[in-house]
Amino acid sequence: MSEKKIITDSGIEIKPVYYPGDLPENFNGLEQPGQFPYTRGVQPDMYLGKPWTMRQYAGFSTAEESNKRYHYLLSQGVSGLSVAFDLPTQIGYDSDHAMAEGEVGKVGVAIDSLEDMNVLFNGIPLESVSTSMTINATGFILLSFYVALAKQQGADLSKISGTIQNDILKEYAARGTYIYPPKPSMRIITDIFEWCSDSLPKWNTISISGYHIREAGSSAVQEIAFTLSNGKAYVKSALERGLDINVFGKRLSFFFNAHNNLFEEVAKFRAARRMWASIMKELGATDPKAMMLRFHTQTGGSTLTAQQPQNNISRVTIQTLAAVLGGTQSLHTNGYDEALSLPTEEAARIALRTQQIVAFESGVADTVDPLAGSYFVESLTSQLEQEALALIAKIDAMGGSVSAIEQGFMQEEIARSAYEYQKGIESGEKIIVGVNKFQIDTEASIPIFKVDDSIRQVQIEKLNALKNNRNPAMVDQVLQNLNDKAASGENLMPAVIEAVEQKCTLGEIADELRGVFGEHR
């Protein structure tokens, strides 16, 4: 047998062959899906009951253009929308701000006001669609736009469903689209938990994200350890506010990356579910639904190559299988061209068809947790859990996630892992097909999707029209009310909803709070 050691990116050694003796000591072959600790899935029947939600993450240019893409995706069989916002929207600048120049509508859709939100969902009744919004620092403002629009549509708020990402801790650790310092940011998130518990009961108030931690270069072990540790910080913050863990705990969701190592990824999802159930139990949850780790998955953007981009279709297929075999609740599959540009309509369609082929042709959704009991998968699940728990214990010893981020611990760990990964590629020890092996001399050109810079002017004109068609005294009044609530510590959500209904812009609301909270540097 080969003497060559095989080690995953998480540093876990893989044996040449696995036997019954490799099953973990605590392995329970009688564990039921849908029962604590949910290793085998959060539902007893998983996809036999209903398939995972097939989302396609989309948003670019103006609200009008993105709306056309949403209608197209809905016509092709997506079962939930997922909105990408441009960089200025993510960091609280209107399209006419100097900082927005060159970025308007580029990596997502530009949303400056309630009017833009109205156009974005034109012809889409919010009661009948589940919407996920990838937004963090300004998540509370985008949620307020969405709520105000639902009210305009005459929707019953108790029936509105969806998710805002709203995970600010991973922004400090891995991604960088924060505005305010950690403490006021945590306060805003807890305000959202509190307000939604009463007013928007079916809304997932946070999607605690390992995705961006992985995109920044972490290993699978770091992805679950840092994500669940951040989750603990949010739960503790809500408990300090006096919120009921059995109520808000049901509305927590997670967002993970699906990478290329099929079995390590499946084991990662299974381990994360088991770990979160125990964490929530320790924190006082007694309702089974408050202990369930429900998660959305996106295939790994950082795994896509600009070289031989059609190869990415195969990568995305493997990652789709990992997510489904690992028991995801919803899934976005990347377009094969996303290392080069925003996905074309054709690439988005192929990505969606990948999910549909796995769902309806592969047979992997025909039984619950088909890899359960595999000597290899059960052993790997246990190893990932042990490694991740050791990392969480380190973070706990530092005083938790907020403290670990302030000390730069998570950032340094991710950077070290990213460096090791890159070193492996450059030495040729790690093979990336088409990049450091199996290259070709000539690349076929593929169509590129580009967003025109002129759309900034379109957004500026819309902003000017909005400001000329509102009551300036009322705008001043609602912004002052927001300022007062921020200073007094009252829940901000009612004041923000009132401000967007009076035609205040995203940038005006974000700036009002910059004045109170300051900015994180």
XYZ file of C-alpha atoms in Angstrom, residues 84-358:
275
model
C -26.686 40.754 -4.178
C -26.133 44.446 -3.343
C -23.429 46.711 -4.728
C -20.547 47.862 -2.547
C -21.876 51.398 -1.797
C -25.192 49.879 -0.586
C -23.284 47.413 1.593
C -21.268 50.137 3.357
C -23.960 52.783 3.674
C -23.285 55.221 0.818
C -25.858 56.494 -1.664
C -24.934 56.251 -5.355
C -24.186 59.998 -5.508
C -21.545 59.830 -2.730
C -17.917 60.394 -3.794
C -16.990 56.999 -2.280
C -19.496 55.281 -4.621
C -17.775 56.360 -7.830
C -16.809 53.415 -10.033
C -18.674 50.912 -7.830
C -22.374 51.601 -8.470
C -24.194 48.448 -9.610
C -20.947 46.514 -10.121
C -20.976 43.576 -7.683
C -24.704 43.798 -6.994
C -27.730 46.023 -7.366
C -27.730 49.665 -6.225
C -30.491 50.314 -3.662
C -30.641 53.888 -2.374
C -34.286 54.204 -1.340
C -37.660 52.555 -0.830
C -38.463 53.494 -4.451
C -35.531 51.362 -5.662
C -36.787 48.454 -3.514
C -40.239 48.878 -5.053
C -38.774 48.554 -8.557
C -36.536 45.620 -7.542
C -39.590 43.531 -6.579
C -42.017 44.903 -9.169
C -44.533 42.173 -10.038
C -43.265 39.875 -7.246
C -45.702 39.549 -4.287
C -43.533 39.376 -1.152
C -46.000 37.073 0.614
C -45.386 34.367 -2.003
C -41.573 34.376 -2.264
C -38.774 33.739 0.232
C -36.019 36.349 -0.162
C -32.466 36.116 1.088
C -30.482 39.356 1.247
C -26.690 39.239 1.499
C -26.292 42.417 3.526
C -24.580 43.081 6.842
C -23.660 46.575 8.084
C -26.780 48.072 6.444
C -28.929 44.947 6.917
C -31.312 46.788 9.244
C -31.950 49.462 6.573
C -32.553 46.956 3.749
C -34.882 44.960 6.014
C -36.759 48.212 6.728
C -37.107 48.863 2.974
C -38.450 45.320 2.553
C -40.932 45.667 5.433
C -42.125 49.073 4.167
C -42.622 47.586 0.681
C -44.538 44.603 2.114
C -46.816 47.055 3.920
C -47.340 48.976 0.655
C -48.296 45.698 -1.049
C -50.831 45.040 1.714
C -48.972 41.876 2.767
C -49.507 40.173 6.105
C -46.155 40.658 7.899
C -46.660 37.382 9.785
C -46.392 35.572 6.422
C -43.277 37.338 5.097
C -40.315 34.926 4.968
C -36.647 35.273 4.143
C -33.261 36.025 5.629
C -30.873 38.927 6.047
C -27.250 37.922 6.447
C -26.742 40.526 9.205
C -23.510 38.855 10.417
C -21.149 41.696 11.297
C -18.528 39.697 13.217
C -17.315 37.880 10.106
C -16.998 41.303 8.385
C -14.356 42.321 10.936
C -12.687 38.899 10.700
C -12.742 38.235 6.967
C -14.612 40.528 4.627
C -14.399 44.193 5.556
C -17.813 45.725 4.749
C -18.430 47.079 8.258
C -19.417 50.641 9.211
C -19.760 50.979 12.985
C -17.544 49.619 15.810
C -18.342 46.104 17.134
C -20.402 47.081 20.199
C -22.991 49.334 18.479
C -23.077 46.849 15.580
C -23.972 44.049 18.015
C -26.643 46.306 19.536
C -28.252 46.852 16.083
C -28.296 43.079 15.473
C -29.967 42.456 18.829
C -32.524 45.189 17.999
C -33.366 43.246 14.815
C -33.751 39.967 16.776
C -36.067 41.688 19.265
C -38.205 43.551 16.704
C -38.607 40.548 14.370
C -39.600 38.215 17.250
C -42.731 40.356 17.684
C -43.361 41.796 14.217
C -41.831 39.475 11.584
C -42.049 35.994 13.132
C -41.131 33.952 10.014
C -38.065 36.040 9.139
C -34.579 34.599 9.716
C -32.932 37.487 11.525
C -29.350 36.444 10.864
C -27.425 34.114 8.591
C -24.249 33.460 10.531
C -21.720 33.140 7.780
C -18.823 30.755 7.405
C -18.910 31.330 3.659
C -16.786 34.477 3.662
C -14.445 33.072 6.299
C -13.743 30.196 3.897
C -13.477 32.555 0.905
C -10.815 34.505 2.828
C -8.712 31.330 3.003
C -9.743 29.413 6.123
C -9.821 25.625 6.361
C -13.042 23.608 6.847
C -12.268 23.296 10.588
C -11.743 27.071 10.955
C -14.920 27.742 8.962
C -17.145 25.879 11.414
C -15.202 26.874 14.555
C -15.240 30.618 13.809
C -18.833 30.578 12.529
C -20.272 28.736 15.526
C -18.188 30.869 17.876
C -19.684 34.001 16.277
C -23.094 32.377 16.649
C -22.482 31.964 20.394
C -21.616 35.682 20.631
C -24.920 36.686 18.993
C -26.895 34.361 21.254
C -25.198 35.681 24.394
C -25.849 39.272 23.284
C -29.550 38.471 22.831
C -29.712 36.689 26.207
C -28.178 39.763 27.894
C -31.036 41.806 26.375
C -33.469 39.407 28.065
C -34.699 37.763 24.856
C -36.050 34.197 24.946
C -33.564 31.732 23.415
C -36.439 29.412 22.483
C -38.023 32.196 20.405
C -35.078 33.942 18.694
C -33.102 30.674 18.497
C -35.580 29.320 15.926
C -34.859 32.242 13.593
C -31.079 31.879 13.529
C -29.736 30.430 10.306
C -26.256 29.745 8.972
C -24.465 30.160 5.656
C -21.663 27.799 4.664
C -19.285 27.293 1.774
C -19.194 24.072 -0.261
C -15.598 23.432 -1.303
C -14.023 20.746 -3.483
C -13.099 17.984 -1.009
C -16.400 16.094 -1.177
C -16.145 13.970 1.961
C -14.532 16.617 4.166
C -17.341 19.021 3.227
C -20.100 16.473 3.961
C -18.458 15.701 7.325
C -18.150 19.457 8.029
C -21.907 20.036 7.629
C -22.777 17.010 9.780
C -20.308 18.046 12.520
C -21.545 21.658 12.530
C -25.150 20.531 13.114
C -24.141 18.303 16.012
C -21.945 20.985 17.591
C -24.564 23.755 17.353
C -27.249 21.566 18.955
C -24.976 21.021 21.981
C -23.941 24.705 22.130
C -27.586 25.870 22.167
C -28.512 23.276 24.775
C -25.660 24.493 27.005
C -26.856 28.094 26.557
C -30.309 27.121 27.831
C -32.399 26.173 24.777
C -35.054 23.537 25.467
C -37.193 23.809 22.312
C -35.834 21.324 19.711
C -36.281 23.870 16.883
C -34.054 26.362 18.711
C -31.241 23.787 18.698
C -31.413 23.012 14.976
C -28.657 24.363 12.743
C -30.464 25.290 9.521
C -28.164 26.485 6.774
C -27.894 27.880 3.267
C -24.920 26.836 1.147
C -23.143 28.511 -1.723
C -20.616 26.718 -3.887
C -17.062 27.988 -3.388
C -16.399 31.182 -5.316
C -12.675 31.056 -4.550
C -12.417 27.586 -6.131
C -13.470 28.909 -9.556
C -10.667 29.381 -12.064
C -10.356 31.934 -14.836
C -8.316 29.325 -16.735
C -10.496 26.806 -18.643
C -13.641 28.243 -17.000
C -15.891 25.425 -18.278
C -14.074 23.151 -15.782
C -15.917 25.109 -13.090
C -19.158 23.333 -14.066
C -17.580 20.089 -12.778
C -16.334 21.795 -9.594
C -19.789 23.249 -8.900
C -21.374 19.807 -9.437
C -19.079 18.204 -6.829
C -19.801 21.076 -4.412
C -23.558 20.722 -5.023
C -23.322 17.026 -4.133
C -21.405 17.910 -0.939
C -24.090 20.392 0.143
C -26.957 18.000 -0.583
C -25.281 14.936 0.956
C -24.496 17.178 3.945
C -28.164 18.160 4.391
C -28.400 21.828 3.333
C -31.747 23.661 3.548
C -31.066 25.929 0.582
C -28.404 26.238 -2.088
C -26.932 28.704 -4.564
C -24.721 27.351 -7.334
C -22.130 29.648 -8.922
C -21.938 30.364 -12.636
C -18.925 28.847 -14.411
C -17.851 32.325 -15.603
C -17.754 34.054 -12.193
C -13.948 34.121 -11.987
C -14.172 36.512 -14.961
C -17.362 38.542 -14.468
C -20.881 38.556 -13.108
C -22.670 35.438 -14.443
C -24.301 35.654 -17.857
C -27.891 34.451 -18.163
C -26.627 31.208 -19.748
C -24.159 30.556 -16.910
C -26.870 31.234 -14.296
C -29.176 28.780 -16.074
C -26.507 26.023 -16.197
C -25.832 26.601 -12.471
C -29.529 26.195 -11.649
C -29.817 23.129 -13.912
C -26.910 21.570 -11.964
C -29.051 21.666 -8.816
C -32.098 20.339 -10.675
C -30.120 17.407 -12.173
C -28.755 16.485 -8.724
